[in-house]
Amino acid sequence: MPSAPLNGLDLVYDDTGGDGEPVVLVNGTGATRTAWRAHQTPALTAAGYRVIAPDNRGIAPNTAPPGGVTLAAMAADVAALIDHLALPPCRVVGFSLGASIVGELLFTRPELVDRAVLMAGRARADAFGAAVSRAAADLYDSGTALPASHQAVFQALSYLSPHTLRDPAAVQDWLDIFTYGRAATGPGVRAQYEAMRGVDQLPRYATLGTPLLCVGFTDDVMIPAAATREIADTAPGARYTEIARCGHYGHLERPAEVNTAMLDFFARCPEAAHTAGRGEDARTPGRGGA
């Protein structure tokens, strides 16, 4: 588990090493770098890429970092790691809050990024998204410890597709994961929930010059696919693809489809990736489930 002293942090990250072109993976609220190991890291390494996946500030051991836990600070951490490892320009992938962090990186340090993928991304929080963040903060502040079984069911309803919930074997696997592999918590994760408060990145996407693929998930109730599509419709030359039969955790529910879209985008020459057409729509049906 390598780490680097950057921006006042002990920045922890995974690095598969090797001579492949680098891809940096940036995860969402309360998630650690290890979540990428199940599906995206193996697919990328099999395709010949070197994969680097940091933990965002707010995750232990950086639960109370200097400068706080903001989009700007988290993007600066990713930039510092890219510089530290001499990666630029490189491919960057962000999921959920990680997509907003990658967006901030594109606005502030575009020279570091060759092209980017935003999964379940949003430029601004809607009313429900703001309520989710407020509820998570209120729960932490209350000091209430929910039973693991209750938390698992809540996460399943929030993050998975109804198709997965109707598949007895699949939903039991997910409930076991949510019960025994509980997400990180603490003051740093609480601060991550607040990172999008009052943020509206959408006008800045209109000025973006980096090739961009936006991936929405049809059954996502946490960040609706329309929010991800909004970014693609705004960013010049951005592509949009939507994966069916999956919820917020679409990259884990339908990894084959998500990985195919990502790898296809990465394999394009930069000119083709950038000139694919604003908001180009490619819907990808999911497989499996009930």
CSV table of C-alpha atoms in Angstrom, one decimal:
chain,number,residue,atom,x,y,z
A,1,MET,CA,0.0,0.0,0.0
A,2,PRO,CA,2.0,3.0,-1.2
A,3,SER,CA,1.5,6.5,0.1
A,4,ALA,CA,2.9,9.9,-0.5
A,5,PRO,CA,3.2,13.0,1.6
A,6,LEU,CA,1.2,15.5,-0.5
A,7,ASN,CA,-0.8,18.6,0.5
A,8,GLY,CA,-0.3,17.9,4.2
A,9,LEU,CA,-1.7,14.4,3.8
A,10,ASP,CA,-0.4,10.9,3.9
A,11,LEU,CA,-2.1,10.2,0.6
A,12,VAL,CA,-2.7,6.4,0.3
A,13,TYR,CA,-3.2,4.9,-3.2
A,14,ASP,CA,-3.1,1.6,-5.2
A,15,ASP,CA,-0.7,1.4,-8.1
A,16,THR,CA,-0.5,-1.7,-10.3
A,17,GLY,CA,2.8,-0.4,-11.8
A,18,GLY,CA,4.2,-1.4,-15.1
A,19,ASP,CA,4.8,0.4,-18.4
A,20,GLY,CA,1.2,0.8,-19.5
A,21,GLU,CA,-0.4,4.2,-20.0
A,22,PRO,CA,-1.7,5.4,-16.7
A,23,VAL,CA,-5.4,5.6,-15.6
A,24,VAL,CA,-6.3,7.3,-12.4
A,25,LEU,CA,-9.6,6.1,-10.7
A,26,VAL,CA,-11.3,8.5,-8.2
A,27,ASN,CA,-14.1,7.1,-6.1
A,28,GLY,CA,-17.2,8.5,-4.5
A,29,THR,CA,-18.5,9.5,-1.0
A,30,GLY,CA,-17.4,7.1,1.7
A,31,ALA,CA,-15.8,4.7,-0.8
A,32,THR,CA,-12.2,3.6,-0.7
A,33,ARG,CA,-9.8,2.8,-3.5
A,34,THR,CA,-10.4,-1.0,-2.9
A,35,ALA,CA,-13.8,-0.9,-4.5
A,36,TRP,CA,-12.2,-0.6,-7.9
A,37,ARG,CA,-10.3,-3.8,-7.4
A,38,ALA,CA,-13.3,-6.0,-8.1
A,39,HIS,CA,-14.0,-5.0,-11.7
A,40,GLN,CA,-12.4,-1.9,-13.2
A,41,THR,CA,-8.8,-2.5,-12.1
A,42,PRO,CA,-8.7,-6.0,-13.6
A,43,ALA,CA,-10.3,-4.9,-16.8
A,44,LEU,CA,-7.9,-2.0,-17.2
A,45,THR,CA,-4.8,-4.0,-16.4
A,46,ALA,CA,-5.9,-6.8,-18.8
A,47,ALA,CA,-6.1,-4.1,-21.5
A,48,GLY,CA,-2.5,-3.1,-20.7
A,49,TYR,CA,-3.0,0.0,-18.6
A,50,ARG,CA,-1.3,1.0,-15.4
A,51,VAL,CA,-4.0,1.8,-12.7
A,52,ILE,CA,-3.6,4.3,-9.9
A,53,ALA,CA,-6.5,4.6,-7.4
A,54,PRO,CA,-6.1,7.0,-4.4
A,55,ASP,CA,-8.3,7.4,-1.3
A,56,ASN,CA,-9.9,10.8,-1.2
A,57,ARG,CA,-9.3,13.1,1.8
A,58,GLY,CA,-11.8,12.3,4.5
A,59,ILE,CA,-11.0,8.6,4.4
A,60,ALA,CA,-8.6,7.4,7.2
A,61,PRO,CA,-5.9,8.2,7.9
A,62,ASN,CA,-6.9,11.7,6.5
A,63,THR,CA,-10.1,12.2,8.4
A,64,ALA,CA,-9.3,15.8,9.4
A,65,PRO,CA,-6.9,17.1,6.8
A,66,PRO,CA,-5.5,20.6,6.6
A,67,GLY,CA,-7.6,22.7,4.2
A,68,GLY,CA,-10.7,20.6,4.9
A,69,VAL,CA,-12.6,18.3,2.7
A,70,THR,CA,-13.8,20.3,-0.4
A,71,LEU,CA,-14.0,19.6,-4.1
A,72,ALA,CA,-11.1,22.0,-4.7
A,73,ALA,CA,-8.9,20.3,-2.1
A,74,MET,CA,-9.7,16.8,-3.3
A,75,ALA,CA,-9.0,17.7,-6.9
A,76,ALA,CA,-5.8,19.3,-5.8
A,77,ASP,CA,-4.8,16.0,-4.1
A,78,VAL,CA,-5.4,14.1,-7.3
A,79,ALA,CA,-3.4,16.7,-9.2
A,80,ALA,CA,-0.5,16.4,-6.7
A,81,LEU,CA,-0.5,12.6,-7.0
A,82,ILE,CA,-0.5,12.8,-10.8
A,83,ASP,CA,2.5,15.2,-10.7
A,84,HIS,CA,4.2,13.2,-8.0
A,85,LEU,CA,4.1,10.0,-10.1
A,86,ALA,CA,4.9,11.9,-13.3
A,87,LEU,CA,1.8,10.6,-15.0
A,88,PRO,CA,0.5,13.5,-17.1
A,89,PRO,CA,-1.2,13.7,-19.4
A,90,CYS,CA,-3.2,10.6,-18.3
A,91,ARG,CA,-6.7,9.1,-18.4
A,92,VAL,CA,-8.9,9.8,-15.4
A,93,VAL,CA,-12.1,8.2,-14.2
A,94,GLY,CA,-14.5,9.5,-11.6
A,95,PHE,CA,-17.5,7.9,-10.0
A,96,SER,CA,-20.3,9.9,-8.2
A,97,LEU,CA,-18.6,12.4,-6.0
A,98,GLY,CA,-15.4,11.3,-7.7
A,99,ALA,CA,-16.9,12.5,-11.0
A,100,SER,CA,-17.3,16.0,-9.5
A,101,ILE,CA,-13.7,15.8,-8.2
A,102,VAL,CA,-12.5,14.9,-11.7
A,103,GLY,CA,-14.6,17.8,-13.1
A,104,GLU,CA,-12.8,20.2,-10.7
A,105,LEU,CA,-9.5,18.7,-11.9
A,106,LEU,CA,-10.4,19.3,-15.5
A,107,PHE,CA,-11.3,23.0,-14.8
A,108,THR,CA,-8.2,23.8,-12.8
A,109,ARG,CA,-5.4,21.5,-14.2
A,110,PRO,CA,-6.6,20.4,-17.7
A,111,GLU,CA,-3.0,19.8,-18.8
A,112,LEU,CA,-2.8,16.8,-16.5
A,113,VAL,CA,-5.7,14.9,-18.3
A,114,ASP,CA,-5.7,13.3,-21.7
A,115,ARG,CA,-9.3,12.3,-21.5
A,116,ALA,CA,-11.8,11.6,-18.7
A,117,VAL,CA,-14.8,9.3,-17.9
A,118,LEU,CA,-17.5,10.5,-15.5
A,119,MET,CA,-19.7,7.7,-14.1
A,120,ALA,CA,-22.9,8.7,-12.4
A,121,GLY,CA,-21.7,12.3,-12.4
A,122,ARG,CA,-23.6,15.5,-11.7
A,123,ALA,CA,-22.7,19.1,-12.0
A,124,ARG,CA,-25.0,20.3,-9.3
A,125,ALA,CA,-27.1,18.7,-6.6
A,126,ASP,CA,-30.9,18.5,-7.0
A,127,ALA,CA,-33.4,18.7,-4.2
A,128,PHE,CA,-33.2,14.9,-3.4
A,129,GLY,CA,-29.4,14.8,-3.7
A,130,ALA,CA,-29.2,17.7,-1.2
A,131,ALA,CA,-31.6,15.9,1.1
A,132,VAL,CA,-29.6,12.7,1.0
A,133,SER,CA,-26.4,14.6,2.0
A,134,ARG,CA,-28.3,16.4,4.8
A,135,ALA,CA,-29.8,13.2,6.1
A,136,ALA,CA,-26.3,11.5,6.1
A,137,ALA,CA,-24.8,14.4,8.0
A,138,ASP,CA,-27.8,14.5,10.5
A,139,LEU,CA,-27.4,10.7,11.1
A,140,TYR,CA,-23.7,11.1,11.9
A,141,ASP,CA,-24.3,14.1,14.2
A,142,SER,CA,-27.0,12.2,16.1
A,143,GLY,CA,-24.5,9.5,17.1
A,144,THR,CA,-27.1,6.8,16.3
A,145,ALA,CA,-25.7,3.4,15.3
A,146,LEU,CA,-28.2,1.7,12.9
A,147,PRO,CA,-28.3,-2.1,12.9
A,148,ALA,CA,-26.2,-3.6,10.2
A,149,SER,CA,-29.3,-5.3,8.7
A,150,HIS,CA,-31.2,-2.0,8.4
A,151,GLN,CA,-28.2,-0.2,6.9
A,152,ALA,CA,-27.8,-3.0,4.3
A,153,VAL,CA,-31.4,-2.8,3.2
A,154,PHE,CA,-31.3,0.9,2.9
A,155,GLN,CA,-28.1,0.7,0.8
A,156,ALA,CA,-29.7,-1.9,-1.4
A,157,LEU,CA,-32.7,0.3,-2.1
A,158,SER,CA,-30.6,3.3,-2.6
A,159,TYR,CA,-27.8,2.0,-4.8
A,160,LEU,CA,-29.1,-1.0,-6.8
A,161,SER,CA,-31.5,-1.5,-9.7
A,162,PRO,CA,-35.0,-3.0,-9.1
A,163,HIS,CA,-33.8,-5.7,-11.5
A,164,THR,CA,-31.0,-6.7,-9.1
A,165,LEU,CA,-33.4,-6.5,-6.1
A,166,ARG,CA,-35.7,-9.1,-7.8
A,167,ASP,CA,-32.9,-11.5,-8.4
A,168,PRO,CA,-32.8,-13.6,-5.2
A,169,ALA,CA,-29.1,-14.7,-5.6
A,170,ALA,CA,-27.8,-11.3,-6.6
A,171,VAL,CA,-29.6,-9.4,-3.9
A,172,GLN,CA,-28.5,-11.8,-1.2
A,173,ASP,CA,-24.9,-11.3,-2.3
A,174,TRP,CA,-25.3,-7.6,-2.2
A,175,LEU,CA,-27.0,-7.7,1.2
A,176,ASP,CA,-24.0,-9.7,2.5
A,177,ILE,CA,-21.6,-7.2,1.1
A,178,PHE,CA,-23.5,-4.2,2.6
A,179,THR,CA,-23.8,-6.1,6.0
A,180,TYR,CA,-20.2,-7.3,6.4
A,181,GLY,CA,-18.3,-4.8,4.3
A,182,ARG,CA,-19.7,-1.6,5.7
A,183,ALA,CA,-18.6,1.7,4.1
A,184,ALA,CA,-16.2,4.1,5.8
A,185,THR,CA,-17.7,6.6,8.2
A,186,GLY,CA,-16.5,9.3,10.5
A,187,PRO,CA,-16.0,13.1,10.4
A,188,GLY,CA,-14.1,13.0,7.1
A,189,VAL,CA,-16.9,11.1,5.3
A,190,ARG,CA,-19.5,13.5,6.8
A,191,ALA,CA,-17.5,16.3,5.3
A,192,GLN,CA,-17.5,14.5,1.9
A,193,TYR,CA,-21.3,14.5,2.0
A,194,GLU,CA,-21.1,18.3,2.3
A,195,ALA,CA,-18.7,18.8,-0.5
A,196,MET,CA,-21.3,19.5,-3.2
A,197,ARG,CA,-23.4,21.9,-1.0
A,198,GLY,CA,-24.0,25.1,-3.1
A,199,VAL,CA,-21.8,23.9,-6.0
A,200,ASP,CA,-22.9,24.4,-9.6
A,201,GLN,CA,-20.2,23.3,-12.0
A,202,LEU,CA,-22.4,23.3,-15.1
A,203,PRO,CA,-21.3,26.6,-16.6
A,204,ARG,CA,-17.7,25.6,-16.3
A,205,TYR,CA,-18.3,22.4,-18.3
A,206,ALA,CA,-19.3,24.6,-21.3
A,207,THR,CA,-15.7,25.8,-21.4
A,208,LEU,CA,-14.1,22.4,-21.2
A,209,GLY,CA,-11.7,21.3,-23.9
A,210,THR,CA,-10.8,17.8,-22.6
A,211,PRO,CA,-12.4,14.7,-24.4
A,212,LEU,CA,-15.1,13.4,-22.1
A,213,LEU,CA,-17.3,10.3,-21.8
A,214,CYS,CA,-20.3,10.6,-19.4
A,215,VAL,CA,-21.8,7.3,-18.3
A,216,GLY,CA,-25.3,7.4,-16.8
A,217,PHE,CA,-27.2,4.5,-15.1
A,218,THR,CA,-30.8,4.1,-16.0
A,219,ASP,CA,-32.2,3.1,-12.6
A,220,ASP,CA,-30.0,5.4,-10.5
A,221,VAL,CA,-32.1,7.2,-7.9
A,222,MET,CA,-29.2,8.8,-6.2
A,223,ILE,CA,-27.8,10.6,-9.2
A,224,PRO,CA,-30.3,10.3,-12.1
A,225,ALA,CA,-29.0,9.5,-15.5
A,226,ALA,CA,-30.5,12.9,-16.6
A,227,ALA,CA,-28.0,14.7,-14.4
A,228,THR,CA,-25.1,12.9,-16.1
A,229,ARG,CA,-26.6,13.6,-19.5
A,230,GLU,CA,-26.8,17.2,-18.6
A,231,ILE,CA,-23.0,17.3,-18.3
A,232,ALA,CA,-22.6,15.7,-21.7
A,233,ASP,CA,-25.0,18.1,-23.3
A,234,THR,CA,-23.0,21.0,-21.9
A,235,ALA,CA,-19.4,20.0,-22.5
A,236,PRO,CA,-18.2,20.5,-26.1
A,237,GLY,CA,-17.7,17.3,-27.9
A,238,ALA,CA,-18.7,15.1,-24.9
A,239,ARG,CA,-20.0,11.6,-25.5
A,240,TYR,CA,-22.9,10.1,-23.4
A,241,THR,CA,-23.7,6.4,-22.9
A,242,GLU,CA,-26.4,5.0,-20.6
A,243,ILE,CA,-26.3,1.6,-19.1
A,244,ALA,CA,-29.6,-0.1,-18.5
A,245,ARG,CA,-30.8,-2.3,-15.6
A,246,CYS,CA,-28.5,-0.9,-13.0
A,247,GLY,CA,-28.6,1.7,-10.3
A,248,HIS,CA,-26.1,4.0,-8.7
A,249,TYR,CA,-23.5,1.2,-8.4
A,250,GLY,CA,-23.8,0.5,-12.1
A,251,HIS,CA,-20.1,0.0,-12.5
A,252,LEU,CA,-20.4,-2.9,-10.0
A,253,GLU,CA,-23.8,-4.2,-11.1
A,254,ARG,CA,-23.0,-4.2,-14.8
A,255,PRO,CA,-19.2,-4.1,-14.9
A,256,ALA,CA,-18.9,-5.7,-18.3
A,257,GLU,CA,-21.0,-3.1,-20.0
A,258,VAL,CA,-19.4,-0.2,-18.2
A,259,ASN,CA,-15.9,-1.5,-18.8
A,260,THR,CA,-16.5,-1.9,-22.5
A,261,ALA,CA,-17.7,1.7,-22.8
A,262,MET,CA,-14.7,2.9,-20.9
A,263,LEU,CA,-12.1,0.9,-22.7
A,264,ASP,CA,-13.7,1.8,-26.1
A,265,PHE,CA,-13.4,5.5,-25.3
A,266,PHE,CA,-9.8,5.1,-24.1
A,267,ALA,CA,-8.8,3.2,-27.2
A,268,ARG,CA,-10.0,6.0,-29.5
A,269,CYS,CA,-7.4,8.5,-30.8
A,270,PRO,CA,-7.7,11.8,-29.0
A,271,GLU,CA,-9.1,13.5,-32.0
A,272,ALA,CA,-11.9,10.9,-32.4
A,273,ALA,CA,-12.7,11.0,-28.7
A,274,HIS,CA,-13.0,14.8,-28.8
A,275,THR,CA,-15.0,15.2,-32.0
A,276,ALA,CA,-17.6,12.4,-31.4
A,277,GLY,CA,-20.4,15.0,-31.1
A,278,ARG,CA,-22.0,16.8,-28.3
A,279,GLY,CA,-24.1,14.5,-26.1
A,280,GLU,CA,-23.7,11.6,-28.5
A,281,ASP,CA,-26.1,9.0,-27.1
A,282,ALA,CA,-25.2,5.3,-27.0
A,283,ARG,CA,-27.6,3.2,-24.8
A,284,THR,CA,-26.1,0.0,-23.6
A,285,PRO,CA,-28.6,-2.7,-22.4
A,286,GLY,CA,-27.6,-4.5,-19.2
A,287,ARG,CA,-27.7,-8.3,-18.9
A,288,GLY,CA,-28.8,-10.6,-16.2
A,289,GLY,CA,-31.1,-9.9,-13.3
A,290,ALA,CA,-34.8,-10.7,-13.0
